[in-house]
CSV table of C-alpha atoms in Angstrom, one decimal:
chain,number,residue,atom,x,y,z
A,197,MET,CA,84.2,66.4,364.5
A,198,VAL,CA,80.4,66.1,363.6
A,199,ILE,CA,78.4,68.4,365.4
A,200,MET,CA,75.3,66.9,367.2
A,201,ARG,CA,72.2,68.3,368.3
A,202,LYS,CA,69.9,66.9,371.1
A,203,LEU,CA,66.5,66.7,369.2
A,204,LYS,CA,63.3,68.0,371.0
A,205,ASN,CA,60.6,65.9,371.8
A,206,ARG,CA,58.2,67.7,369.2
A,207,GLU,CA,61.3,66.8,366.3
A,208,LEU,CA,60.5,62.9,366.7
A,209,ASN,CA,57.6,62.2,365.2
A,210,ARG,CA,56.2,60.3,367.9
A,211,LEU,CA,52.6,59.2,367.5
A,212,SER,CA,49.9,60.6,369.5
A,213,PRO,CA,47.8,57.9,371.7
A,214,GLU,CA,45.1,57.5,369.2
A,215,ALA,CA,47.3,57.5,366.4
A,216,TYR,CA,49.2,54.3,368.2
A,217,LYS,CA,46.1,52.5,368.7
A,218,LYS,CA,44.9,53.0,365.2
A,219,ALA,CA,48.8,52.0,364.0
A,220,GLU,CA,49.3,48.9,361.8
A,221,LYS,CA,51.2,46.7,365.1
A,222,LEU,CA,53.7,43.7,364.7
A,223,PRO,CA,52.2,40.4,364.6
A,224,LEU,CA,53.9,39.4,367.7
A,225,VAL,CA,52.5,39.1,371.3
A,226,VAL,CA,55.0,39.1,374.6
A,227,VAL,CA,53.7,37.0,377.2
A,228,LEU,CA,55.2,37.3,381.0
A,229,ASP,CA,55.2,33.9,383.2
A,230,ASN,CA,55.1,34.9,386.2
A,231,VAL,CA,57.4,38.0,386.5
A,232,ARG,CA,57.6,39.7,389.6
A,233,SER,CA,59.2,42.7,389.1
A,234,CYS,CA,57.0,45.9,388.0
A,235,ASN,CA,59.9,47.7,386.9
A,236,ASN,CA,60.6,44.4,384.6
A,237,ILE,CA,56.9,44.9,383.7
A,238,GLY,CA,56.7,48.7,383.1
A,239,SER,CA,60.1,48.2,380.8
A,240,VAL,CA,58.5,45.1,378.7
A,241,PHE,CA,55.4,47.7,378.4
A,242,ARG,CA,57.4,50.4,377.1
A,243,THR,CA,59.7,49.0,374.7
A,244,SER,CA,57.1,47.0,373.1
A,245,ASP,CA,55.0,50.5,373.0
A,246,ALA,CA,58.8,51.6,370.6
A,247,LEU,CA,58.5,48.4,368.4
A,248,LEU,CA,54.9,48.7,367.8
A,249,ILE,CA,54.2,45.5,369.0
A,250,GLU,CA,50.6,43.7,369.3
A,251,LYS,CA,49.8,42.8,372.8
A,252,VAL,CA,51.4,42.1,376.1
A,253,TYR,CA,49.8,38.8,378.0
A,254,LEU,CA,50.4,39.3,381.7
A,255,CYS,CA,50.0,35.9,383.5
A,256,GLY,CA,50.2,34.6,386.6
A,257,ILE,CA,51.9,36.5,389.8
A,258,THR,CA,52.7,38.9,387.0
A,259,ALA,CA,51.4,42.7,388.1
A,260,THR,CA,48.8,44.4,386.0
A,261,PRO,CA,47.5,48.1,385.4
A,262,PRO,CA,47.2,50.6,386.6
A,263,ASN,CA,49.9,50.5,388.9
A,264,ALA,CA,52.3,53.2,390.3
A,265,GLU,CA,55.6,50.7,390.1
A,266,ILE,CA,54.8,49.4,386.4
A,267,HIS,CA,54.1,53.0,385.2
A,268,LYS,CA,57.6,54.0,386.7
A,269,THR,CA,59.1,52.1,383.6
A,270,ALA,CA,55.8,52.0,381.3
A,271,LEU,CA,55.8,56.0,381.2
A,272,ASP,CA,52.1,55.9,380.5
A,273,ALA,CA,52.9,52.4,377.9
A,274,GLU,CA,50.5,50.7,379.6
A,275,LYS,CA,47.5,53.0,378.4
A,276,THR,CA,48.2,52.6,375.5
A,277,LEU,CA,49.3,48.7,374.3
A,278,GLU,CA,47.0,46.6,374.3
A,279,TRP,CA,47.4,43.5,377.6
A,280,GLU,CA,45.3,41.0,378.7
A,281,TYR,CA,45.8,38.9,382.3
A,282,PHE,CA,45.7,35.5,382.6
A,283,GLY,CA,45.6,33.7,386.0
A,284,LYS,CA,47.3,30.7,384.0
A,285,THR,CA,50.1,31.0,381.3
A,286,GLU,CA,49.2,27.7,380.0
A,287,ASP,CA,45.3,29.6,379.3
A,288,ALA,CA,47.8,32.5,377.3
A,289,VAL,CA,49.4,29.9,375.4
A,290,LEU,CA,46.0,27.6,374.2
A,291,GLN,CA,44.8,30.9,373.1
A,292,LEU,CA,47.7,31.9,371.2
A,293,GLN,CA,47.8,28.1,369.9
A,294,GLN,CA,44.1,28.6,368.9
A,295,ASN,CA,44.5,31.8,366.8
A,296,GLY,CA,47.2,30.7,364.8
A,297,TYR,CA,50.6,32.0,366.8
A,298,ARG,CA,53.9,30.4,366.7
A,299,ILE,CA,55.2,30.1,369.9
A,300,TYR,CA,58.6,30.5,371.4
A,301,ALA,CA,60.0,30.5,375.3
A,302,LEU,CA,62.8,32.5,375.9
A,303,GLU,CA,64.8,29.6,377.6
A,304,GLN,CA,67.7,27.9,378.1
A,305,VAL,CA,66.4,24.0,377.1
A,306,GLU,CA,67.7,21.4,375.0
A,307,ASN,CA,67.5,22.1,371.4
A,308,SER,CA,66.8,26.2,371.8
A,309,ILE,CA,67.2,28.2,368.6
A,310,LEU,CA,70.4,30.6,369.0
A,311,LEU,CA,68.9,34.0,369.0
A,312,PRO,CA,71.2,34.8,365.6
A,313,ASP,CA,69.8,31.5,363.9
A,314,PHE,CA,66.2,32.0,364.7
A,315,GLN,CA,64.2,33.7,361.5
A,316,PRO,CA,60.6,34.1,361.0
A,317,ALA,CA,58.8,33.1,358.3
A,318,ALA,CA,57.1,36.6,356.7
A,319,GLY,CA,54.0,36.9,358.0
A,320,GLU,CA,53.8,34.9,360.8
A,321,LYS,CA,52.3,35.4,363.5
A,322,ILE,CA,54.5,34.8,366.8
A,323,ALA,CA,54.3,35.0,370.5
A,324,VAL,CA,57.1,35.1,372.8
A,325,ILE,CA,57.8,33.9,376.5
A,326,LEU,CA,59.2,35.3,379.1
A,327,GLY,CA,59.4,34.0,382.7
A,328,ASN,CA,60.0,34.5,386.7
A,329,GLU,CA,63.2,35.8,387.3
A,330,VAL,CA,64.6,33.2,389.0
A,331,LYS,CA,62.9,30.1,387.8
A,332,GLY,CA,62.2,31.4,384.3
A,333,VAL,CA,59.3,30.1,382.2
A,334,GLN,CA,57.7,27.2,383.7
A,335,GLN,CA,58.3,23.9,382.1
A,336,SER,CA,54.8,23.2,381.7
A,337,VAL,CA,54.8,25.9,379.5
A,338,VAL,CA,57.7,25.2,377.7
A,339,ASN,CA,56.7,21.8,377.5
A,340,MET,CA,53.7,23.5,374.9
A,341,CYS,CA,55.5,25.9,372.8
A,342,ASN,CA,56.8,25.3,368.8
A,343,GLY,CA,60.4,26.0,370.2
A,344,SER,CA,62.8,28.3,372.4
A,345,ILE,CA,64.9,31.1,371.9
A,346,GLU,CA,68.3,31.5,373.4
A,347,ILE,CA,70.1,34.9,373.6
A,348,PRO,CA,74.2,33.6,373.6
A,349,GLN,CA,76.2,34.9,376.5
A,350,PHE,CA,79.8,34.6,376.7
A,351,GLY,CA,80.5,35.7,380.8
A,352,THR,CA,80.4,34.2,383.8
A,353,LYS,CA,76.7,34.8,384.7
A,354,HIS,CA,74.2,32.1,382.7
A,355,SER,CA,71.0,34.6,382.3
A,356,LEU,CA,70.0,38.4,381.8
A,357,ASN,CA,67.9,40.6,383.9
A,358,VAL,CA,63.8,40.0,381.6
A,359,SER,CA,63.8,43.2,380.6
A,360,VAL,CA,67.1,43.4,379.1
A,361,SER,CA,66.0,40.2,377.2
A,362,ALA,CA,62.8,41.4,376.4
A,363,GLY,CA,64.3,44.2,374.6
A,364,ILE,CA,67.2,42.4,372.9
A,365,VAL,CA,65.2,40.0,371.6
A,366,LEU,CA,61.6,41.9,370.7
A,367,TRP,CA,64.1,44.2,368.8
A,368,ASP,CA,66.1,41.4,366.9
A,369,ILE,CA,62.7,40.1,365.9
A,370,PHE,CA,61.0,43.2,364.6
A,371,LYS,CA,64.2,43.7,362.7
A,372,LYS,CA,63.8,40.6,361.1
A,373,LEU,CA,60.4,41.2,360.5
A,374,LYS,CA,60.2,44.8,359.3
A,375,PHE,CA,63.5,44.6,357.4
A,376,PRO,CA,63.9,40.7,356.3
A,377,ASN,CA,66.6,42.1,353.9
A,378,LYS,CA,69.5,43.5,356.2
């Protein structure tokens, strides 16, 4: 049996908020398209912080910090991670396109790319759009994307929670960009 001891917070070598702000970020932007749950929003902030994601765009009805409900799951990630609000998701997509990002909806559509098959090019700037908990990514937004990524699913349900989907996709893209040969 292997003896294991839980590490104390001071042993985790976490960045200070100041060091985090200065750290090199992954060229990846997360776009939340009308996400209604503040718990999902906060969870996306926290996951994005953990993976040194460049920025989060909050669009439409998506709540913005400061917000006590977002804070419950973000645990201060909303204070260190860069974010920006757009009234219309289409405006966020246009800005990303103008800045050279390849944009992917996380959505089940015709000709989607299954996540295991998605391979970002080295140095490519990427934006991933996650949609509303009920309606998904708006069709008008899907129409503006370079492609769509789909998480393969094998049970009776046809969707995953927004924050779970974000965690799966962001980790996978992080891993492919940071450790391309593994």
